[in-house]
C-alpha cells in the first residue's frame, strides 16, 4: 500500500481523497496489528456482518464486469449531507436514522396513489443485482453491486396519468434523526427529479441493498435511487415520497447552485463543472485517473433519450 506514495507524486496527489482512504486503511491495519482498536465506534457498527444478507437476489441486466469497489470504501466514503458534509461523516453519524418501518408515498399524477412498503420491496424473488459504475460530480467514481428493483416496474402499479411528465423524489425530513438538517447547508428536505422517460428507463432502479446486503444507513437506507448515467447527486437517499408531476420539479443542488448543478446532470466529459474539469475521474482505490465516458459508459442505452437536445444547455 505504501508503494502508492511513490516519491514522484506531488503533494496534491498525496492528499487526493482516494489516496487518503488507502492511507487510512493502512493505518488502521497497522493499529490492528499493534493490538489497538483502530475503528471508531460508528465505523465498527457499519461493518459488513451488521448488514443482513438479502434473500434470493438474482443477477440482473446491464452489469459491468469491472472490479468492484472495496466494501469498506463504499461504506466509509460517502456524500449524505443530512449527516455532515465530510466524506467520513455519514458513516459516523447515520446510526441515528431509524429505517424500520418505512414506506414511500406515491402521489401526484397517478390514477392509483398509494405507498410502497419496504417489506414488499424486499419480498423474495423480486430483487436484482446490478453492478454499476457510479460517477460523483466531484470527479471520483466507484463500481457498486446494487440490489434493487427497476423503478419503472414499480411506478406502473400506480397508473401514471398522461400528465405525468416528471418524477419528483424527496428524502426524509427529521432533524432529530438527521442532525445535518439543523444546519442550512442545503434547503431541506433533499429533493431530486427525473423526466418520466428517464425514471422508467430500465437502468433506473430503487435500491434496497448493495453487495448482497441491506443498505447501510450512510448509503441511503432503506431505499435510495440509482441512476448510473448521471452524476451521483441525482441518486437521492432515504426516500419517503415520490410525486409524479406535469412540471419539472426543483432539485436541491440546482436550487443551491444552479450554475454548477443542472437538472439533467448527465455524466458529460465535455461539459466542465465551473470549478473543475469533468474529463477525467479517479476510481476510488486506483492511483491513476481514467477518462470519464459520456453518459458514464451507458451511452448505448440512454443517449437516444436526449436526441435533439443541446446537452451543454441542458447540463
Ligand atoms: N438525501 C441525500 N441524498 C444524496 C446526497 C445527500 O447529501 N443527501 N448526496 C448525493 C451525492 S452528491 C452522491 S455522490 C451520492 C453518494 O452515494 P454513496 O454515498 O452511496 O456513494 O448520494 C447522493 N444522494
Ligand atoms: Mo456526488
Short mmCIF file of C-alpha atoms and ligand atoms in Angstrom, two decimals:
data_model
loop_
_atom_site.label_atom_id
_atom_site.label_comp_id
_atom_site.label_asym_id
_atom_site.label_seq_id
_atom_site.Cartn_x
_atom_site.Cartn_y
_atom_site.Cartn_z
CA UNK A 1 0.00 0.00 0.00
CA UNK A 2 2.83 2.39 0.72
CA UNK A 3 4.05 1.82 -2.83
CA UNK A 4 1.21 4.12 -3.82
CA UNK A 5 3.06 7.02 -2.24
CA UNK A 6 5.94 6.92 -4.69
CA UNK A 7 8.33 9.88 -4.47
CA UNK A 8 7.41 11.33 -7.86
CA UNK A 9 3.87 12.18 -6.90
CA UNK A 10 3.02 15.70 -5.86
CA UNK A 11 1.60 16.83 -2.54
CA UNK A 12 -1.78 17.39 -4.13
CA UNK A 13 -1.82 13.78 -5.28
CA UNK A 14 -0.97 12.57 -1.79
CA UNK A 15 -3.89 14.44 -0.27
CA UNK A 16 -6.22 13.22 -3.01
CA UNK A 17 -9.24 11.66 -1.38
CA UNK A 18 -8.79 8.22 -2.88
CA UNK A 19 -5.26 8.01 -1.58
CA UNK A 20 -6.27 9.33 1.81
CA UNK A 21 -8.66 6.41 2.02
CA UNK A 22 -5.92 3.91 1.24
CA UNK A 23 -3.64 5.52 3.75
CA UNK A 24 -6.31 5.44 6.42
CA UNK A 25 -6.81 1.77 5.75
CA UNK A 26 -3.12 1.17 6.04
CA UNK A 27 -3.01 2.98 9.36
CA UNK A 28 -6.00 1.03 10.56
CA UNK A 29 -4.27 -2.19 9.62
CA UNK A 30 -1.11 -1.11 11.41
CA UNK A 31 -3.08 -0.17 14.52
CA UNK A 32 -4.89 -3.50 14.44
CA UNK A 33 -1.56 -5.30 14.17
CA UNK A 34 -0.39 -3.39 17.23
CA UNK A 35 -3.47 -4.62 19.10
CA UNK A 36 -5.22 -1.26 19.13
CA UNK A 37 -8.93 -0.89 18.44
CA UNK A 38 -8.49 1.19 15.32
CA UNK A 39 -12.05 1.67 14.17
CA UNK A 40 -14.16 4.38 15.77
CA UNK A 41 -17.45 3.09 17.17
CA UNK A 42 -19.55 4.35 14.26
CA UNK A 43 -17.38 2.61 11.71
CA UNK A 44 -17.41 -0.64 13.64
CA UNK A 45 -21.22 -0.51 13.72
CA UNK A 46 -21.14 -0.29 9.94
CA UNK A 47 -19.11 -3.47 9.44
CA UNK A 48 -20.29 -5.95 6.84
CA UNK A 49 -21.65 -8.55 9.23
CA UNK A 50 -24.03 -5.98 10.70
CA UNK A 51 -25.89 -5.76 7.41
CA UNK A 52 -28.03 -8.85 6.82
CA UNK A 53 -27.86 -10.67 3.51
CA UNK A 54 -30.88 -10.08 1.27
CA UNK A 55 -32.82 -13.19 0.21
CA UNK A 56 -32.97 -14.56 -3.33
CA UNK A 57 -31.14 -11.84 -5.18
CA UNK A 58 -30.93 -12.72 -8.88
CA UNK A 59 -28.28 -11.37 -11.23
CA UNK A 60 -29.71 -8.50 -13.24
CA UNK A 61 -29.14 -6.90 -16.61
CA UNK A 62 -26.60 -4.20 -17.58
CA UNK A 63 -23.85 -5.26 -15.16
CA UNK A 64 -20.27 -4.17 -15.71
CA UNK A 65 -17.55 -6.71 -15.01
CA UNK A 66 -15.10 -4.04 -13.87
CA UNK A 67 -13.53 -4.58 -10.47
CA UNK A 68 -15.92 -3.70 -7.66
CA UNK A 69 -15.04 -1.01 -5.19
CA UNK A 70 -14.00 -2.45 -1.83
CA UNK A 71 -16.95 -2.69 0.51
CA UNK A 72 -15.03 -0.89 3.23
CA UNK A 73 -14.51 2.09 0.90
CA UNK A 74 -18.11 2.14 -0.34
CA UNK A 75 -19.47 2.39 3.21
CA UNK A 76 -16.97 4.88 4.62
CA UNK A 77 -16.55 7.46 1.84
CA UNK A 78 -19.98 8.97 1.31
CA UNK A 79 -21.97 12.05 0.44
CA UNK A 80 -25.07 12.36 2.63
CA UNK A 81 -25.27 15.93 3.86
CA UNK A 82 -28.06 15.10 6.30
CA UNK A 83 -25.27 13.56 8.38
CA UNK A 84 -22.50 16.06 7.73
CA UNK A 85 -20.57 17.38 4.77
CA UNK A 86 -17.28 15.50 5.15
CA UNK A 87 -16.87 12.11 3.47
CA UNK A 88 -16.47 10.27 6.78
CA UNK A 89 -19.44 11.94 8.49
CA UNK A 90 -22.25 9.72 7.19
CA UNK A 91 -20.57 6.51 8.39
CA UNK A 92 -20.01 8.10 11.79
CA UNK A 93 -23.39 9.78 12.23
CA UNK A 94 -26.04 7.88 10.27
CA UNK A 95 -26.68 5.40 13.08
CA UNK A 96 -29.40 7.75 14.35
CA UNK A 97 -31.58 7.08 11.30
CA UNK A 98 -34.49 4.72 12.01
CA UNK A 99 -35.17 2.71 8.86
CA UNK A 100 -37.99 0.49 10.09
CA UNK A 101 -40.87 0.72 9.49
CA UNK A 102 -40.52 2.57 6.20
CA UNK A 103 -42.68 3.30 3.22
CA UNK A 104 -42.68 5.69 0.25
CA UNK A 105 -45.82 7.69 -0.58
CA UNK A 106 -46.65 7.77 -4.32
CA UNK A 107 -48.65 10.87 -5.20
CA UNK A 108 -49.49 13.39 -7.90
CA UNK A 109 -50.31 12.47 -11.47
CA UNK A 110 -51.31 8.85 -10.83
CA UNK A 111 -54.75 7.21 -11.00
CA UNK A 112 -53.97 4.99 -8.04
CA UNK A 113 -51.96 6.87 -5.39
CA UNK A 114 -50.59 4.69 -2.62
CA UNK A 115 -47.47 3.53 -0.82
CA UNK A 116 -44.51 1.26 -1.45
CA UNK A 117 -43.70 -0.63 1.73
CA UNK A 118 -40.11 -1.64 2.32
CA UNK A 119 -41.31 -5.13 3.24
CA UNK A 120 -42.94 -5.55 -0.19
CA UNK A 121 -39.82 -4.41 -1.97
CA UNK A 122 -37.61 -6.99 -0.31
CA UNK A 123 -40.04 -9.86 -0.82
CA UNK A 124 -38.25 -12.91 -2.21
CA UNK A 125 -37.62 -13.19 -5.96
CA UNK A 126 -38.10 -9.52 -6.77
CA UNK A 127 -34.59 -8.24 -6.16
CA UNK A 128 -31.90 -7.95 -8.80
CA UNK A 129 -28.19 -7.24 -8.55
CA UNK A 130 -26.88 -4.56 -10.89
CA UNK A 131 -23.16 -3.82 -10.89
CA UNK A 132 -22.99 -0.17 -11.94
CA UNK A 133 -20.25 2.38 -12.46
CA UNK A 134 -21.06 5.42 -10.30
CA UNK A 135 -19.60 8.86 -11.01
CA UNK A 136 -19.70 11.68 -8.46
CA UNK A 137 -19.67 15.25 -9.75
CA UNK A 138 -16.51 15.66 -7.61
CA UNK A 139 -14.61 13.56 -10.20
CA UNK A 140 -14.28 10.32 -8.28
CA UNK A 141 -16.06 7.10 -9.12
CA UNK A 142 -16.86 3.67 -7.75
CA UNK A 143 -18.25 0.35 -9.01
CA UNK A 144 -21.10 -0.81 -6.80
CA UNK A 145 -23.15 -4.01 -6.92
CA UNK A 146 -26.58 -2.57 -6.12
CA UNK A 147 -29.55 -4.67 -5.16
CA UNK A 148 -32.89 -3.28 -6.20
CA UNK A 149 -35.92 -3.14 -8.43
CA UNK A 150 -36.43 -1.20 -11.68
CA UNK A 151 -38.33 1.97 -10.80
CA UNK A 152 -40.45 1.77 -13.98
CA UNK A 153 -41.92 -1.56 -12.92
CA UNK A 154 -42.88 -0.14 -9.52
CA UNK A 155 -44.46 3.01 -10.93
CA UNK A 156 -46.74 1.01 -13.27
CA UNK A 157 -48.73 -0.18 -10.25
CA UNK A 158 -49.84 3.36 -9.51
CA UNK A 159 -51.10 4.05 -13.04
CA UNK A 160 -49.41 7.30 -14.04
CA UNK A 161 -51.74 9.70 -15.91
CA UNK A 162 -50.96 11.22 -19.30
CA UNK A 163 -49.96 14.41 -17.48
CA UNK A 164 -47.10 12.68 -15.68
CA UNK A 165 -44.05 14.23 -17.36
CA UNK A 166 -41.61 14.24 -14.43
CA UNK A 167 -40.95 12.32 -11.22
CA UNK A 168 -40.04 14.21 -8.04
CA UNK A 169 -38.30 12.47 -5.13
CA UNK A 170 -37.99 13.58 -1.51
CA UNK A 171 -35.74 12.45 1.35
CA UNK A 172 -36.96 12.16 4.94
CA UNK A 173 -37.13 15.46 6.84
CA UNK A 174 -36.37 14.89 10.51
CA UNK A 175 -33.59 16.92 12.15
CA UNK A 176 -33.76 14.65 15.20
CA UNK A 177 -32.67 11.66 13.15
CA UNK A 178 -30.68 13.67 10.62
CA UNK A 179 -28.54 16.12 12.56
CA UNK A 180 -27.14 17.74 9.40
CA UNK A 181 -30.62 19.17 8.77
CA UNK A 182 -30.11 21.51 11.73
CA UNK A 183 -27.70 23.47 9.55
CA UNK A 184 -28.60 25.39 6.41
CA UNK A 185 -26.06 23.84 4.04
CA UNK A 186 -28.96 22.88 1.73
CA UNK A 187 -32.71 23.54 1.70
CA UNK A 188 -34.21 20.53 3.50
CA UNK A 189 -35.59 18.07 2.69
CA UNK A 190 -33.24 16.99 -0.09
CA UNK A 191 -35.22 16.76 -3.33
CA UNK A 192 -34.39 15.37 -6.76
CA UNK A 193 -36.18 14.78 -10.02
CA UNK A 194 -36.11 12.92 -13.33
CA UNK A 195 -38.01 13.23 -16.55
CA UNK A 196 -40.53 10.37 -16.72
CA UNK A 197 -38.73 8.59 -19.57
CA UNK A 198 -35.52 8.67 -17.50
CA UNK A 199 -37.37 7.40 -14.44
CA UNK A 200 -38.87 4.41 -16.23
CA UNK A 201 -35.71 3.60 -18.20
CA UNK A 202 -34.69 0.01 -17.38
CA UNK A 203 -31.32 1.18 -15.98
CA UNK A 204 -33.01 3.25 -13.25
CA UNK A 205 -33.55 1.35 -10.02
CA UNK A 206 -34.73 1.87 -6.49
CA UNK A 207 -32.07 0.18 -4.40
CA UNK A 208 -32.52 -1.51 -1.02
CA UNK A 209 -29.09 -3.07 -0.78
CA UNK A 210 -25.54 -3.40 -2.01
CA UNK A 211 -23.00 -6.24 -2.07
CA UNK A 212 -25.92 -8.62 -1.46
CA UNK A 213 -26.71 -6.98 1.87
CA UNK A 214 -29.20 -4.50 3.27
CA UNK A 215 -28.15 -0.88 2.55
CA UNK A 216 -26.04 0.70 5.27
CA UNK A 217 -27.65 3.92 6.57
CA UNK A 218 -24.82 6.04 5.18
CA UNK A 219 -25.56 4.73 1.67
CA UNK A 220 -29.20 5.82 1.78
CA UNK A 221 -31.09 3.16 3.73
CA UNK A 222 -33.60 1.83 3.46
CA UNK A 223 -34.45 2.91 -0.13
CA UNK A 224 -32.47 5.14 -2.49
CA UNK A 225 -32.43 5.96 -6.18
CA UNK A 226 -29.67 4.76 -8.53
CA UNK A 227 -29.31 6.37 -11.99
CA UNK A 228 -25.90 5.25 -13.28
CA UNK A 229 -25.56 7.58 -16.29
CA UNK A 230 -25.97 10.70 -14.16
CA UNK A 231 -23.75 12.38 -11.58
CA UNK A 232 -24.09 10.95 -8.08
CA UNK A 233 -26.17 13.76 -6.62
CA UNK A 234 -29.19 12.55 -8.62
CA UNK A 235 -29.11 9.35 -6.51
CA UNK A 236 -31.32 10.63 -3.71
CA UNK A 237 -31.18 8.67 -0.46
CA UNK A 238 -33.68 7.60 2.21
CA UNK A 239 -36.70 8.40 0.03
CA UNK A 240 -40.10 8.97 1.68
CA UNK A 241 -42.08 10.48 -1.20
CA UNK A 242 -42.31 10.13 -4.98
CA UNK A 243 -44.59 12.57 -6.78
CA UNK A 244 -45.40 12.42 -10.49
CA UNK A 245 -45.73 15.93 -11.87
CA UNK A 246 -46.53 17.83 -15.03
CA UNK A 247 -43.81 20.46 -14.49
CA UNK A 248 -40.09 19.97 -13.96
CA UNK A 249 -39.58 19.71 -10.19
CA UNK A 250 -36.95 21.63 -8.21
CA UNK A 251 -33.80 19.77 -7.16
CA UNK A 252 -31.66 20.54 -4.10
CA UNK A 253 -28.33 21.14 -5.78
CA UNK A 254 -29.90 23.07 -8.63
CA UNK A 255 -31.63 25.32 -6.07
CA UNK A 256 -28.43 25.90 -4.10
CA UNK A 257 -26.11 26.44 -7.10
CA UNK A 258 -27.95 26.08 -10.39
CA UNK A 259 -24.98 27.35 -12.31
CA UNK A 260 -22.96 24.35 -11.15
CA UNK A 261 -25.60 21.60 -10.98
CA UNK A 262 -28.13 21.28 -13.77
CA UNK A 263 -31.38 19.35 -13.71
CA UNK A 264 -30.17 16.73 -16.19
CA UNK A 265 -26.75 16.07 -14.66
CA UNK A 266 -25.83 13.51 -17.30
CA UNK A 267 -22.20 12.49 -16.97
CA UNK A 268 -20.53 14.52 -19.70
CA UNK A 269 -16.75 14.84 -20.05
CA UNK A 270 -17.28 17.73 -22.49
CA UNK A 271 -19.09 19.97 -20.02
CA UNK A 272 -16.79 21.11 -17.23
CA UNK A 273 -18.04 21.90 -13.78
CA UNK A 274 -17.40 25.68 -13.41
CA UNK A 275 -14.66 24.94 -10.85
CA UNK A 276 -13.04 21.83 -12.33
CA UNK A 277 -12.80 19.60 -15.39
CA UNK A 278 -15.07 16.58 -15.78
CA UNK A 279 -12.84 14.96 -18.41
CA UNK A 280 -11.19 12.52 -16.03
CA UNK A 281 -12.03 10.76 -12.83
CA UNK A 282 -10.37 8.84 -10.04
CA UNK A 283 -11.84 5.43 -9.38
CA UNK A 284 -11.65 5.02 -5.61
CA UNK A 285 -8.84 2.56 -4.95
CA UNK A 286 -6.92 3.42 -8.15
CA UNK A 287 -3.82 5.52 -8.32
CA UNK A 288 -4.10 6.80 -11.87
CA UNK A 289 -7.01 8.77 -13.19
CA UNK A 290 -9.03 7.47 -16.12
CA UNK A 291 -11.10 9.15 -18.81
CA UNK A 292 -14.70 9.82 -17.98
CA UNK A 293 -17.06 8.32 -20.54
CA UNK A 294 -20.11 10.10 -21.98
CA UNK A 295 -23.18 9.06 -20.00
CA UNK A 296 -20.74 7.28 -17.70
CA UNK A 297 -20.35 4.50 -20.27
CA UNK A 298 -24.10 3.92 -20.68
CA UNK A 299 -24.46 5.92 -23.92
CA UNK A 300 -25.64 2.89 -25.92
CA UNK A 301 -28.59 2.51 -23.59
CA UNK A 302 -29.53 6.14 -22.88
CA UNK A 303 -28.25 8.59 -25.49
CA UNK A 304 -31.49 8.24 -27.51
CA UNK A 305 -33.37 9.83 -24.59
CA UNK A 306 -31.65 13.12 -25.45
CA UNK A 307 -31.84 13.19 -29.25
CA UNK A 308 -32.04 16.77 -30.45
CA UNK A 309 -31.24 18.32 -27.07
CA UNK A 310 -28.29 20.67 -26.61
CA UNK A 311 -26.59 18.94 -23.67
CA UNK A 312 -24.42 21.99 -22.98
CA UNK A 313 -27.54 23.96 -22.29
CA UNK A 314 -29.36 21.09 -20.56
CA UNK A 315 -26.38 20.03 -18.45
N1 LIG B 1 -30.60 12.77 0.66
C1 LIG B 1 -29.39 12.84 0.08
N2 LIG B 1 -29.12 12.06 -0.98
C2 LIG B 1 -27.91 12.12 -1.58
C3 LIG B 1 -26.91 13.03 -1.12
C4 LIG B 1 -27.22 13.85 0.02
O1 LIG B 1 -26.42 14.65 0.50
N3 LIG B 1 -28.46 13.71 0.59
N4 LIG B 1 -25.68 13.11 -1.78
C5 LIG B 1 -25.66 12.67 -3.20
C6 LIG B 1 -24.30 12.59 -3.76
S1 LIG B 1 -23.54 14.07 -4.12
C7 LIG B 1 -23.69 11.40 -4.07
S2 LIG B 1 -22.19 11.34 -4.87
C8 LIG B 1 -24.34 10.10 -3.70
C9 LIG B 1 -23.35 9.28 -2.88
O2 LIG B 1 -23.85 7.99 -2.64
P1 LIG B 1 -22.95 6.96 -1.81
O3 LIG B 1 -22.55 7.62 -0.53
O4 LIG B 1 -23.82 5.75 -1.58
O5 LIG B 1 -21.75 6.64 -2.66
O6 LIG B 1 -25.53 10.29 -2.93
C10 LIG B 1 -26.37 11.33 -3.38
N5 LIG B 1 -27.63 11.31 -2.63
MO1 LIG B 2 -21.83 13.49 -5.69
#
